């Protein structure tokens, strides 16, 4: 192998068998459990948390567990999850973006203004494209200040928070006396208000499960062919069955109401795409490296600033997508677009989902899991008719709990060496 | 071997950090197949010298030659292209990534344009570790955070020789290690030289230095005060050079001593 050029194999060095231990289901589970005990918790706490939340509210309220409410839950959390994907990337490199909510609002307002019939009356795709270009550019501008001037992202994006909230106010009040601008384009309104027909819902579900199985099988085969430890086929079959059960149950349940929401499809595509980028590409690897040890990344020849700039652009882009979803759902933008607790919900979603604030750990799926937790809690508390003060307190406590899990598992990892 | 022309040669390199003259007109060379030790007290400028060679920051003045040709190293990538690999004192591993990811950091192999070729990298990482007889690492898929000091050092060294490197520089590779692991790393260092790589090793432990090195360069307060051949010198002589080697006058700085000039050796 050319990789070892300069240093030939040393005879007598014992071959290390890697295929033995972890190629059986029990071996695989054992390795996973060791990881958990060592503080590599992954998505475990959050899934346990979700189950607890669902059971609690099902017991406490009459209609938490209903087709209608399940659909509403997805509609409520889609935009937050979408924006949280961008935040996951920013957190992965150990930075923060406090401007997402108002950047999303800028995207929504720009799109809405461009769509106004006859003035200028852009087609939906052009208006959306330009809006996303704007929000991505905003992310780029933040990142330039952060990397070139060396100002902490906390401060730069806090300034962005103020600036872009001002821009939203200026634009909305300038173009409407009432402070509300309605969206009339049916395609844009359809983003958050349309549903797939039952048949398309099923086709989609089958496609998702089949794609999962195909990717897993292919990975396992290639690794086996190269004599490397591979996920056992039995485990892949079990996982596929599990995924199929959950997916099909969800689709059946959604079809009982209005069908699979279009936003769910958009969110699904975004999750799949960005998961691929984070886990399977060179860029994704560099994101984790910068978050884990920026100096090591620099010495390895990685352009750390370029990685930082890219994640803020991703954050801006995903903020734009989320903002468009929210505007579509409300069929309008207004002076208060992007305000309220949107920012807090988005960041909380990423963190509750298991993205470490210390940088370097977390997965894109955290955005979905965290947004689900937050939306479930809020939705459940709404159904219980709790006062908004109480709701804030409880949401805050959940966030605190998630951060504590992160801190403790980090300490656990550190206790085992390194960090 | 002693007459081989140098693989790496620094001539009159200088580097200042603000008011601190970390290096002043330093000469340094490494020949193929030799282990060159770089010794000196804390703050003598050892790490600064190798970081300059590695392109972490530029020298203020002086020249660097590889294979007799002058080179200009502006960054870690330039150094890597010239076959220079550095194992840093602080190791520079990303704790959150596994061994494979660390060994290929910044040079990931891909299938197609963007997709990582994990099986390929995993195999190559394993083979490199095996070829260096690193047997203490069980799985190359464990994160670096969970490794012992010796294992981390082994990974860092393997990372350095993984590429078609010809010059490997190690900054205090045994500083944090126990007896057994120190022995393993020193064996590893000798093995690199036997494969005709040029090896430079920084160490505070003269016992280790005398065990592994062919020649010894001594830095003191940013200057090279001596160059020894191991077989023709003693630990006392080296210690004396480290603590009291003769310094040239540096403009703008008081020369701290004018003691006897004992240890200047051939350059
Ligand atoms: N990045 C930096 N900025 C400012 N001063 C520096 C920097 N790096 C090194 N120095 C200074 O340069 C001098 C040489 O430091 P260097 O790290 O090269 O010493 P060293 O010989 O490696 O010491 P040690 O044995 O403690 O590792 C010291 O006075 C140090 O304080
Ligand atoms: Mg040093």
XYZ file of C-alpha atoms and ligand atoms in Angstrom:
718
model
C 0.000 0.000 0.000
C 1.405 3.313 -0.986
C -0.021 4.839 2.164
C 2.689 3.244 4.198
C 5.483 4.203 1.855
C 8.767 4.685 3.583
C 7.919 2.255 6.337
C 7.543 -1.323 5.223
C 5.483 -3.850 7.094
C 7.297 -5.226 10.061
C 7.352 -9.003 10.069
C 6.122 -10.576 13.222
C 3.742 -7.775 14.093
C 0.609 -9.517 15.224
C -2.343 -9.067 12.890
C -5.162 -7.309 14.645
C -8.512 -8.880 13.950
C -11.081 -6.181 13.627
C -13.797 -8.207 12.018
C -14.297 -10.423 15.019
C -15.696 -8.366 17.843
C -18.326 -6.157 16.335
C -19.742 -8.048 13.385
C -22.344 -9.881 15.385
C -25.496 -8.263 16.695
C -24.546 -8.859 20.305
C -21.024 -7.614 19.674
C -22.432 -4.514 18.054
C -24.775 -3.843 20.930
C -21.951 -4.357 23.390
C -19.745 -1.785 21.642
C -22.668 0.645 21.552
C -23.420 0.159 25.230
C -19.758 0.709 26.133
C -19.946 3.974 24.213
C -23.052 5.045 26.118
C -21.442 4.285 29.453
C -18.379 6.234 28.411
C -20.533 9.305 27.839
C -21.131 8.955 24.126
C -24.852 9.161 24.575
C -25.856 10.098 21.038
C -29.598 10.436 20.653
C -30.445 8.157 23.546
C -31.491 10.734 26.185
C -33.625 12.657 23.769
C -35.535 9.633 22.488
C -36.177 8.535 26.052
C -37.301 12.102 26.784
C -39.659 12.160 23.816
C -41.327 8.942 24.864
C -41.792 10.283 28.394
C -43.287 13.520 27.071
C -45.729 11.755 24.770
C -46.887 9.392 27.517
C -47.235 12.242 30.012
C -49.378 14.442 27.803
C -51.425 11.520 26.513
C -52.355 10.813 30.127
C -52.852 14.453 31.092
C -54.913 15.651 28.128
C -57.769 14.297 26.049
C -56.595 15.026 22.544
C -52.776 15.181 22.609
C -52.624 11.798 20.956
C -54.954 12.442 18.012
C -54.549 12.556 14.248
C -55.365 16.226 14.101
C -52.950 17.176 16.846
C -50.165 15.018 15.425
C -50.493 16.880 12.128
C -50.530 20.225 13.924
C -47.432 19.255 15.834
C -45.548 18.638 12.597
C -46.739 21.910 11.115
C -45.653 23.742 14.251
C -42.196 22.270 14.516
C -41.163 22.135 10.828
C -39.836 25.693 10.604
C -38.042 25.489 13.953
C -36.409 22.201 12.964
C -35.378 23.620 9.590
C -33.707 26.622 11.156
C -32.152 24.463 13.873
C -30.290 22.486 11.184
C -28.291 25.619 10.429
C -27.685 26.186 14.124
C -26.394 22.626 14.494
C -23.652 23.408 11.967
C -22.774 26.645 13.735
C -22.640 24.911 17.112
C -20.516 22.115 15.627
C -17.679 24.535 14.913
C -18.099 25.964 18.408
C -19.794 29.218 17.428
C -23.276 30.645 17.951
C -25.718 32.521 15.724
C -28.153 34.733 17.630
C -29.447 36.410 14.504
C -31.294 33.450 12.913
C -34.807 34.504 13.876
C -34.578 37.961 12.353
C -32.546 36.744 9.395
C -35.385 34.319 8.720
C -37.777 37.261 8.976
C -35.719 39.245 6.478
C -35.976 36.315 4.074
C -39.727 36.081 4.570
C -40.261 39.829 4.119
C -38.068 40.034 1.020
C -39.912 37.135 -0.560
C -43.305 38.602 0.321
C -42.439 42.020 -1.068
C -41.172 40.531 -4.335
C -44.349 38.489 -4.671
C -46.768 41.430 -4.407
C -48.942 41.218 -7.541
C -47.714 43.625 -10.187
C -45.274 45.279 -7.806
C -42.906 43.723 -8.825
C -44.877 40.479 -9.100
C -41.990 38.042 -9.299
C -42.812 34.374 -9.832
C -42.634 32.317 -6.644
C -39.377 30.559 -7.496
C -37.575 33.810 -8.255
C -38.862 35.470 -5.083
C -37.865 32.490 -2.933
C -34.499 32.191 -4.657
C -33.691 35.844 -4.107
C -34.849 35.724 -0.488
C -32.557 32.758 0.192
C -29.714 34.530 -1.563
C -30.235 37.476 0.795
C -30.234 35.389 3.966
C -27.204 33.380 2.829
C -25.363 36.619 2.098
C -26.250 37.904 5.550
C -24.690 34.776 7.044
C -21.630 35.402 4.900
C -21.352 39.009 6.124
C -21.569 37.950 9.778
C -18.888 35.334 9.157
C -16.561 37.792 7.466
C -16.642 40.059 10.502
C -16.220 37.104 12.848
C -13.270 35.567 11.023
C -11.446 38.578 9.641
C -11.867 40.929 12.588
C -11.688 38.173 15.160
C -14.805 39.326 17.002
C -16.659 36.546 18.856
C -19.701 35.264 16.972
C -21.791 35.929 20.068
C -21.259 39.665 19.713
C -21.418 39.867 15.929
C -24.673 37.946 15.668
C -26.102 39.885 18.605
C -25.486 43.006 16.567
C -27.073 41.164 13.642
C -30.070 40.430 15.860
C -30.637 44.162 16.348
C -29.803 45.201 12.815
C -32.028 42.673 11.080
C -34.918 43.210 13.462
C -34.644 46.880 12.495
C -34.572 46.033 8.801
C -37.712 43.927 9.181
C -39.476 46.812 10.912
C -38.364 49.329 8.309
C -39.451 47.170 5.380
C -42.802 46.123 6.795
C -43.823 49.607 7.908
C -42.615 51.193 4.697
C -44.668 48.944 2.469
C -47.809 48.699 4.540
C -49.558 51.090 6.887
C -51.139 48.280 8.846
C -47.762 46.622 9.328
C -48.958 43.361 7.766
C -48.301 42.232 4.188
C -50.380 39.363 2.885
C -49.041 36.632 0.635
C -51.271 35.852 -2.319
C -49.168 33.411 -4.315
C -50.837 30.000 -4.022
C -47.601 28.016 -4.425
C -45.972 29.846 -1.547
C -49.046 29.511 0.646
C -49.123 25.830 -0.270
C -45.674 25.220 1.242
C -47.028 25.075 4.771
C -50.706 24.519 4.069
C -50.822 21.753 1.474
C -50.762 18.031 2.054
C -49.784 15.046 -0.058
C -52.581 12.786 -1.249
C -52.699 9.470 0.664
C -51.231 7.572 -2.277
C -48.254 9.894 -2.597
C -47.817 9.694 1.143
C -47.450 5.917 0.927
C -45.151 6.078 -2.081
C -42.932 8.493 -0.196
C -42.911 6.306 2.893
C -41.902 3.214 0.948
C -39.218 5.165 -0.898
C -37.719 6.436 2.368
C -37.565 2.986 3.941
C -36.164 1.422 0.765
C -33.504 4.126 0.461
C -32.469 3.613 4.078
C -32.122 -0.143 3.598
C -30.238 0.276 0.323
C -27.696 2.723 1.752
C -27.119 0.604 4.854
C -26.733 -2.585 2.839
C -24.372 -1.012 0.387
C -22.147 0.385 3.138
C -22.109 -2.962 4.886
C -21.263 -4.827 1.663
C -18.384 -2.534 0.707
C -16.911 -2.834 4.178
C -17.317 -6.593 4.209
C -15.677 -6.814 0.770
C -12.702 -4.979 2.196
C -12.599 -7.195 5.225
C -13.540 -4.466 7.664
C -15.908 -4.609 10.598
C -19.386 -4.146 9.179
C -22.848 -3.795 10.595
C -24.425 -7.242 10.717
C -27.158 -7.834 8.140
C -29.545 -8.955 10.873
C -29.157 -5.605 12.609
C -29.778 -3.738 9.354
C -32.930 -5.815 8.841
C -34.104 -5.023 12.368
C -33.396 -1.319 11.961
C -35.184 -1.230 8.629
C -38.175 -2.953 10.162
C -38.187 -0.474 13.016
C -37.976 2.477 10.653
C -40.719 0.987 8.467
C -42.977 0.519 11.469
C -42.534 4.108 12.651
C -42.777 5.630 9.161
C -45.809 3.661 8.065
C -47.600 4.252 11.357
C -46.952 7.981 11.014
C -48.147 8.089 7.409
C -51.250 6.082 8.193
C -51.992 8.387 11.114
C -51.410 11.532 9.041
C -53.583 10.183 6.239
C -56.398 9.762 8.761
C -56.292 13.555 9.077
C -55.264 15.652 6.079
C -52.294 13.669 4.788
C -48.503 14.148 4.921
C -47.791 17.898 5.101
C -45.602 19.298 2.323
C -43.394 21.024 4.886
C -42.620 17.631 6.339
C -41.327 16.538 2.941
C -39.187 19.673 2.602
C -37.857 19.192 6.118
C -37.125 15.543 5.368
C -35.137 16.423 2.267
C -33.208 19.082 4.157
C -32.418 16.659 6.982
C -31.240 13.959 4.577
C -29.132 16.345 2.539
C -27.430 18.064 5.476
C -26.919 14.782 7.318
C -25.087 13.525 4.273
C -22.986 16.691 4.135
C -22.092 16.477 7.814
C -21.377 12.773 8.045
C -20.165 11.700 4.638
C -18.294 14.557 3.021
C -14.874 16.064 3.438
C -16.436 19.410 4.312
C -18.493 17.802 7.066
C -15.402 16.136 8.478
C -13.657 19.496 8.563
C -16.601 21.058 10.393
C -16.230 18.490 13.176
C -12.452 18.908 13.206
C -12.664 22.682 13.583
C -15.127 22.252 16.447
C -13.028 19.568 18.116
C -9.622 21.211 17.829
C -9.330 24.255 15.594
C -5.543 24.354 15.953
C -5.212 20.721 14.903
C -7.416 21.438 11.915
C -5.267 24.414 10.986
C -2.067 22.424 11.228
C -3.652 19.720 9.079
C -3.930 22.321 6.370
C -7.670 22.914 6.699
C -8.747 26.459 5.940
C -10.476 27.049 9.261
C -11.854 30.450 8.346
C -13.425 29.108 5.192
C -15.168 26.367 7.182
C -16.446 28.966 9.661
C -17.732 31.161 6.858
C -19.474 28.207 5.236
C -21.366 27.215 8.382
C -22.673 30.744 8.882
C -23.822 30.728 5.275
C -25.608 27.432 5.904
C -27.190 28.995 8.974
C -28.363 31.973 6.929
C -29.693 29.762 4.158
C -31.634 27.476 6.494
C -32.938 30.485 8.402
C -34.324 31.742 5.091
C -36.008 28.416 4.368
C -37.545 28.342 7.847
C -38.683 31.939 7.557
C -40.457 31.165 4.297
C -42.187 28.198 5.938
C -43.407 30.401 8.786
C -44.615 33.140 6.440
C -46.409 30.564 4.322
C -48.130 29.134 7.380
C -49.343 32.570 8.496
C -49.983 33.651 4.867
C -48.362 36.990 5.679
C -45.440 38.819 7.205
C -45.764 41.588 9.765
C -43.765 43.969 11.907
C -43.424 41.276 14.555
C -42.165 38.556 12.181
C -39.145 36.834 13.685
C -39.678 38.282 17.148
C -41.009 36.565 20.240
C -39.292 33.386 21.331
C -38.446 32.041 17.856
C -34.681 32.450 18.345
C -34.785 30.743 21.717
C -36.827 27.848 20.368
C -34.439 27.291 17.465
C -31.284 27.286 19.566
C -32.971 25.253 22.287
C -34.029 22.699 19.673
C -30.452 22.195 18.472
C -29.143 21.898 22.022
C -31.936 19.734 23.394
C -31.450 17.498 20.368
C -27.948 16.725 21.594
C -25.672 19.218 19.851
C -22.888 20.143 22.220
C -22.369 23.810 22.980
C -18.684 23.002 23.367
C -18.403 22.284 19.643
C -17.462 19.143 17.773
C -20.280 16.821 18.833
C -23.802 16.462 17.557
C -25.662 15.327 14.508
C -28.010 17.032 12.089
C -30.887 14.846 13.259
C -30.617 16.690 16.583
C -32.486 19.557 14.955
C -35.504 17.341 14.335
C -35.439 15.576 17.698
C -35.043 18.820 19.638
C -37.757 20.591 17.680
C -40.080 17.625 18.285
C -39.460 17.798 22.025
C -40.095 21.524 22.184
C -43.158 21.408 19.969
C -44.612 18.490 21.956
C -44.110 20.247 25.253
C -45.567 23.502 24.002
C -48.436 21.815 22.250
C -49.216 19.644 25.279
C -49.091 22.603 27.640
C -51.368 24.551 25.298
C -53.872 21.729 25.398
C -53.668 21.727 29.185
C -54.406 25.438 29.086
C -51.339 26.402 31.126
C -50.510 30.087 31.541
C -47.723 31.292 29.286
C -45.519 32.059 32.295
C -45.714 28.436 33.357
C -44.956 27.311 29.820
C -41.792 29.407 29.699
C -40.609 28.053 33.020
C -41.132 24.456 31.961
C -39.530 24.899 28.534
C -36.571 26.558 30.233
C -36.209 23.677 32.666
C -36.179 21.181 29.792
C -33.446 23.182 28.074
C -31.464 23.290 31.293
C -31.851 19.536 31.652
C -30.526 18.970 28.135
C -27.507 21.193 28.719
C -26.771 19.391 31.976
C -26.872 16.020 30.205
C -24.380 17.428 27.708
C -22.098 18.780 30.414
C -22.179 15.563 32.441
C -21.557 13.317 29.467
C -18.663 15.532 28.464
C -17.222 15.190 31.936
C -17.681 11.467 31.664
C -15.823 11.379 28.355
C -13.085 13.526 29.855
C -12.760 11.198 32.833
C -11.968 8.380 30.449
C -9.017 10.296 29.031
C -8.332 13.078 26.612
C -10.548 16.112 26.031
C 25.839 8.029 6.459
C 27.612 10.894 8.144
C 28.590 12.472 4.845
C 25.175 12.251 3.241
C 24.017 15.661 2.109
C 21.302 17.094 4.313
C 17.667 16.392 3.552
C 16.632 19.472 5.458
C 18.788 22.455 6.175
C 18.002 25.764 7.871
C 20.534 28.575 7.485
C 20.560 31.602 9.738
C 16.871 31.488 10.555
C 15.523 34.085 12.989
C 12.154 34.659 14.551
C 10.921 37.279 17.008
C 7.638 37.457 18.893
C 7.382 41.132 19.698
C 10.293 41.839 21.987
C 11.186 38.187 22.449
C 13.899 37.014 20.050
C 12.859 33.361 19.987
C 15.409 32.385 17.317
C 18.548 34.178 16.248
C 20.645 33.074 13.233
C 20.080 29.406 13.852
C 21.553 26.687 11.621
C 19.946 23.288 11.701
C 20.163 20.218 9.496
C 18.852 16.684 9.223
C 20.379 14.021 7.003
C 18.559 11.031 5.591
C 18.639 8.018 7.869
C 19.736 9.951 10.910
C 18.033 10.974 14.094
C 18.926 14.556 14.942
C 18.108 15.571 18.489
C 17.239 19.160 19.297
C 17.828 20.014 22.930
C 17.760 23.131 25.054
C 16.165 24.586 28.136
C 12.553 25.716 28.349
C 11.998 28.637 26.043
C 15.199 27.989 24.107
C 13.259 28.141 20.856
C 12.971 24.465 19.928
C 9.254 24.468 19.226
C 9.549 27.789 17.450
C 12.180 26.349 15.111
C 10.095 23.376 14.088
C 6.928 25.411 13.764
C 8.768 27.645 11.352
C 9.894 24.626 9.362
C 6.345 23.305 9.365
C 4.967 26.575 8.073
C 2.863 27.325 11.136
C 4.386 30.794 11.046
C 7.090 32.230 8.808
C 10.671 32.877 9.868
C 11.612 36.563 9.941
C 14.887 35.874 8.163
C 17.051 33.034 6.924
C 16.757 30.250 4.393
C 15.389 26.732 4.395
C 16.665 24.065 2.001
C 15.183 20.693 1.193
C 17.448 18.405 -0.830
C 19.789 21.328 -1.327
C 17.155 23.502 -2.957
C 15.841 26.587 -1.273
C 12.159 26.302 -0.399
C 9.557 28.749 0.849
C 7.095 27.165 3.226
C 3.979 29.246 3.702
C 1.725 26.757 5.390
C 1.290 23.200 6.598
C 0.298 22.132 3.094
C 3.577 23.376 1.643
C 5.488 21.473 4.271
C 3.499 18.322 3.585
C 4.141 18.631 -0.119
C 7.879 18.705 0.594
C 7.551 15.547 2.664
C 7.915 17.266 6.042
C 5.626 15.995 8.784
C 5.534 17.229 12.354
C 4.303 15.540 15.501
C 3.602 18.405 17.863
C 4.226 18.638 21.563
C 0.483 19.154 22.039
C -0.151 16.399 19.474
C -2.770 18.329 17.513
C -5.338 15.575 17.414
C -9.054 16.322 17.368
C -10.437 14.494 20.398
C -13.938 14.257 19.019
C -12.847 12.377 15.909
C -11.804 8.760 15.651
C -8.315 7.523 14.807
C -8.968 7.167 11.087
C -10.433 10.649 10.788
C -7.453 12.090 12.646
C -4.862 10.300 10.564
C -6.448 11.571 7.365
C -7.383 15.010 8.647
C -7.111 17.560 5.867
C -6.240 14.843 3.347
C -9.363 12.715 3.334
C -9.764 10.249 0.517
C -12.997 10.496 -1.395
C -15.026 8.409 -3.751
C -16.260 10.658 -6.521
C -16.067 14.354 -5.845
C -17.191 14.748 -2.269
C -18.062 11.496 -0.583
C -15.583 10.167 1.963
C -14.110 6.768 1.176
C -14.256 5.412 4.717
C -13.375 1.759 4.005
C -10.307 2.824 2.048
C -9.085 5.183 4.781
C -9.805 2.682 7.514
C -7.742 0.002 5.820
C -4.822 2.316 5.177
C -4.858 3.584 8.768
C -4.853 0.041 10.100
C -2.037 -1.000 7.781
C 0.125 1.952 8.769
C -0.351 1.226 12.462
C 0.476 -2.430 11.870
C 3.550 -1.611 9.821
C 4.834 0.410 12.750
C 4.015 -2.474 15.082
C 1.586 -0.336 17.020
C -0.351 -3.093 18.668
C -1.849 -1.241 21.595
C -4.618 0.304 19.539
C -7.503 -2.118 19.246
C -9.998 -0.346 17.034
C -9.151 2.464 14.648
C -12.746 3.597 14.955
C -12.527 4.709 18.570
C -12.372 8.402 19.288
C -8.998 9.793 20.209
C -10.377 11.190 23.468
C -10.372 7.720 24.962
C -6.740 6.862 24.161
C -3.830 6.766 26.585
C -0.881 9.122 26.156
C 1.238 6.457 24.462
C -1.564 5.484 22.125
C -2.132 9.108 21.191
C 1.574 9.509 20.505
C 1.548 6.399 18.338
C -1.420 7.701 16.378
C 0.307 11.040 15.898
C 3.497 9.366 14.659
C 1.571 7.021 12.386
C -0.272 10.037 11.032
C 3.061 11.631 10.199
C 4.544 8.662 8.361
C 1.320 7.795 6.585
C 2.171 10.196 3.806
C 5.180 9.963 1.574
C 7.036 11.852 4.238
C 10.806 11.983 4.213
C 11.389 14.202 7.202
C 9.565 13.559 10.454
C 9.921 16.026 13.302
C 8.809 15.059 16.797
C 8.360 17.619 19.574
C 8.870 15.919 22.943
C 7.226 12.663 21.946
C 7.981 10.946 25.241
C 7.369 13.791 27.679
C 4.141 12.403 29.102
C 4.867 8.705 28.818
C 5.731 5.925 31.206
C 8.733 3.655 30.871
C 7.208 1.042 28.590
C 5.482 3.494 26.311
C 8.624 5.632 26.081
C 10.521 2.582 24.937
C 7.893 1.856 22.302
C 8.031 5.378 20.940
C 11.845 5.460 20.870
C 11.851 2.166 18.995
C 9.393 3.702 16.591
C 11.725 6.666 16.111
C 14.703 4.402 15.367
C 12.589 2.427 12.929
C 11.768 5.590 11.015
C 15.468 6.373 10.596
C 16.224 2.822 9.527
C 13.789 3.399 6.693
C 15.992 6.305 5.575
C 13.701 9.041 6.760
C 15.309 12.076 8.307
C 14.121 12.354 11.894
C 14.393 15.332 14.213
C 13.425 14.823 17.813
C 13.069 17.380 20.574
C 13.539 16.088 24.068
C 14.449 17.242 27.562
C 15.468 13.755 28.530
C 19.164 13.386 27.694
C 19.060 9.722 28.495
C 16.496 9.239 25.731
C 18.467 11.520 23.444
C 21.660 9.536 23.871
C 19.786 6.352 23.262
C 18.139 7.366 20.026
C 20.024 10.231 18.375
C 22.957 10.258 15.942
C 23.670 13.949 16.356
C 22.594 16.586 18.829
C 21.892 20.256 18.190
C 21.838 22.466 21.278
C 19.802 25.674 21.393
C 20.167 28.246 24.093
C 18.138 31.439 24.314
C 17.287 31.230 20.655
C 20.781 30.500 19.366
C 22.553 27.334 18.345
C 25.383 26.986 20.801
C 26.628 23.539 19.843
C 26.375 20.587 17.489
C 27.581 17.210 18.740
C 27.981 13.751 17.357
C 26.602 11.414 19.916
C 29.496 8.981 19.788
C 32.038 11.690 20.420
C 30.395 13.442 23.339
C 29.075 12.949 26.841
C 25.950 13.963 28.704
C 27.972 16.403 30.834
C 29.220 18.156 27.739
C 25.696 18.514 26.394
C 24.352 19.724 29.740
C 27.069 22.337 29.864
C 26.163 23.577 26.400
C 22.489 23.756 27.345
C 23.131 25.795 30.463
C 26.194 27.823 29.533
C 26.881 27.588 25.806
C 28.410 30.708 24.322
C 26.033 33.221 22.830
C 26.625 35.700 20.058
C 25.691 39.276 20.695
C 22.152 39.961 19.579
C 21.558 43.548 18.533
C 19.404 45.329 21.053
C 19.939 42.669 23.708
C 22.386 42.305 26.569
C 24.569 39.262 26.182
C 24.075 37.489 29.479
C 27.429 35.830 29.825
C 30.973 35.752 28.577
C 32.006 32.457 30.062
C 34.538 30.121 28.497
C 33.578 28.958 25.048
C 33.841 25.228 25.369
C 31.698 23.366 22.991
C 31.670 24.724 19.490
C 31.901 21.767 17.122
C 31.940 21.400 13.369
C 28.941 22.868 11.613
N 3.230 32.327 19.764
C 4.111 32.965 20.553
N 3.927 34.247 20.903
C 4.808 34.890 21.692
N 5.913 34.334 22.182
C 6.178 33.057 21.870
C 5.282 32.299 21.052
N 5.788 31.054 20.902
C 6.935 31.036 21.605
N 7.172 32.222 22.189
C 8.352 32.557 22.985
O 9.481 32.161 22.258
C 10.443 31.570 23.123
C 10.774 30.187 22.625
O 9.641 29.336 22.845
P 9.577 27.830 22.382
O 8.188 27.361 22.596
O 10.155 27.688 21.034
O 10.533 27.122 23.436
P 10.883 25.589 23.586
O 12.355 25.483 23.418
O 10.020 24.754 22.733
O 10.537 25.366 25.113
P 9.890 24.114 25.867
O 11.012 23.207 26.175
O 9.335 24.705 27.115
O 8.865 23.526 24.967
C 9.851 31.624 24.505
O 10.380 32.765 25.156
C 8.389 31.783 24.281
O 7.797 32.487 25.322
Mg 8.451 23.352 23.060
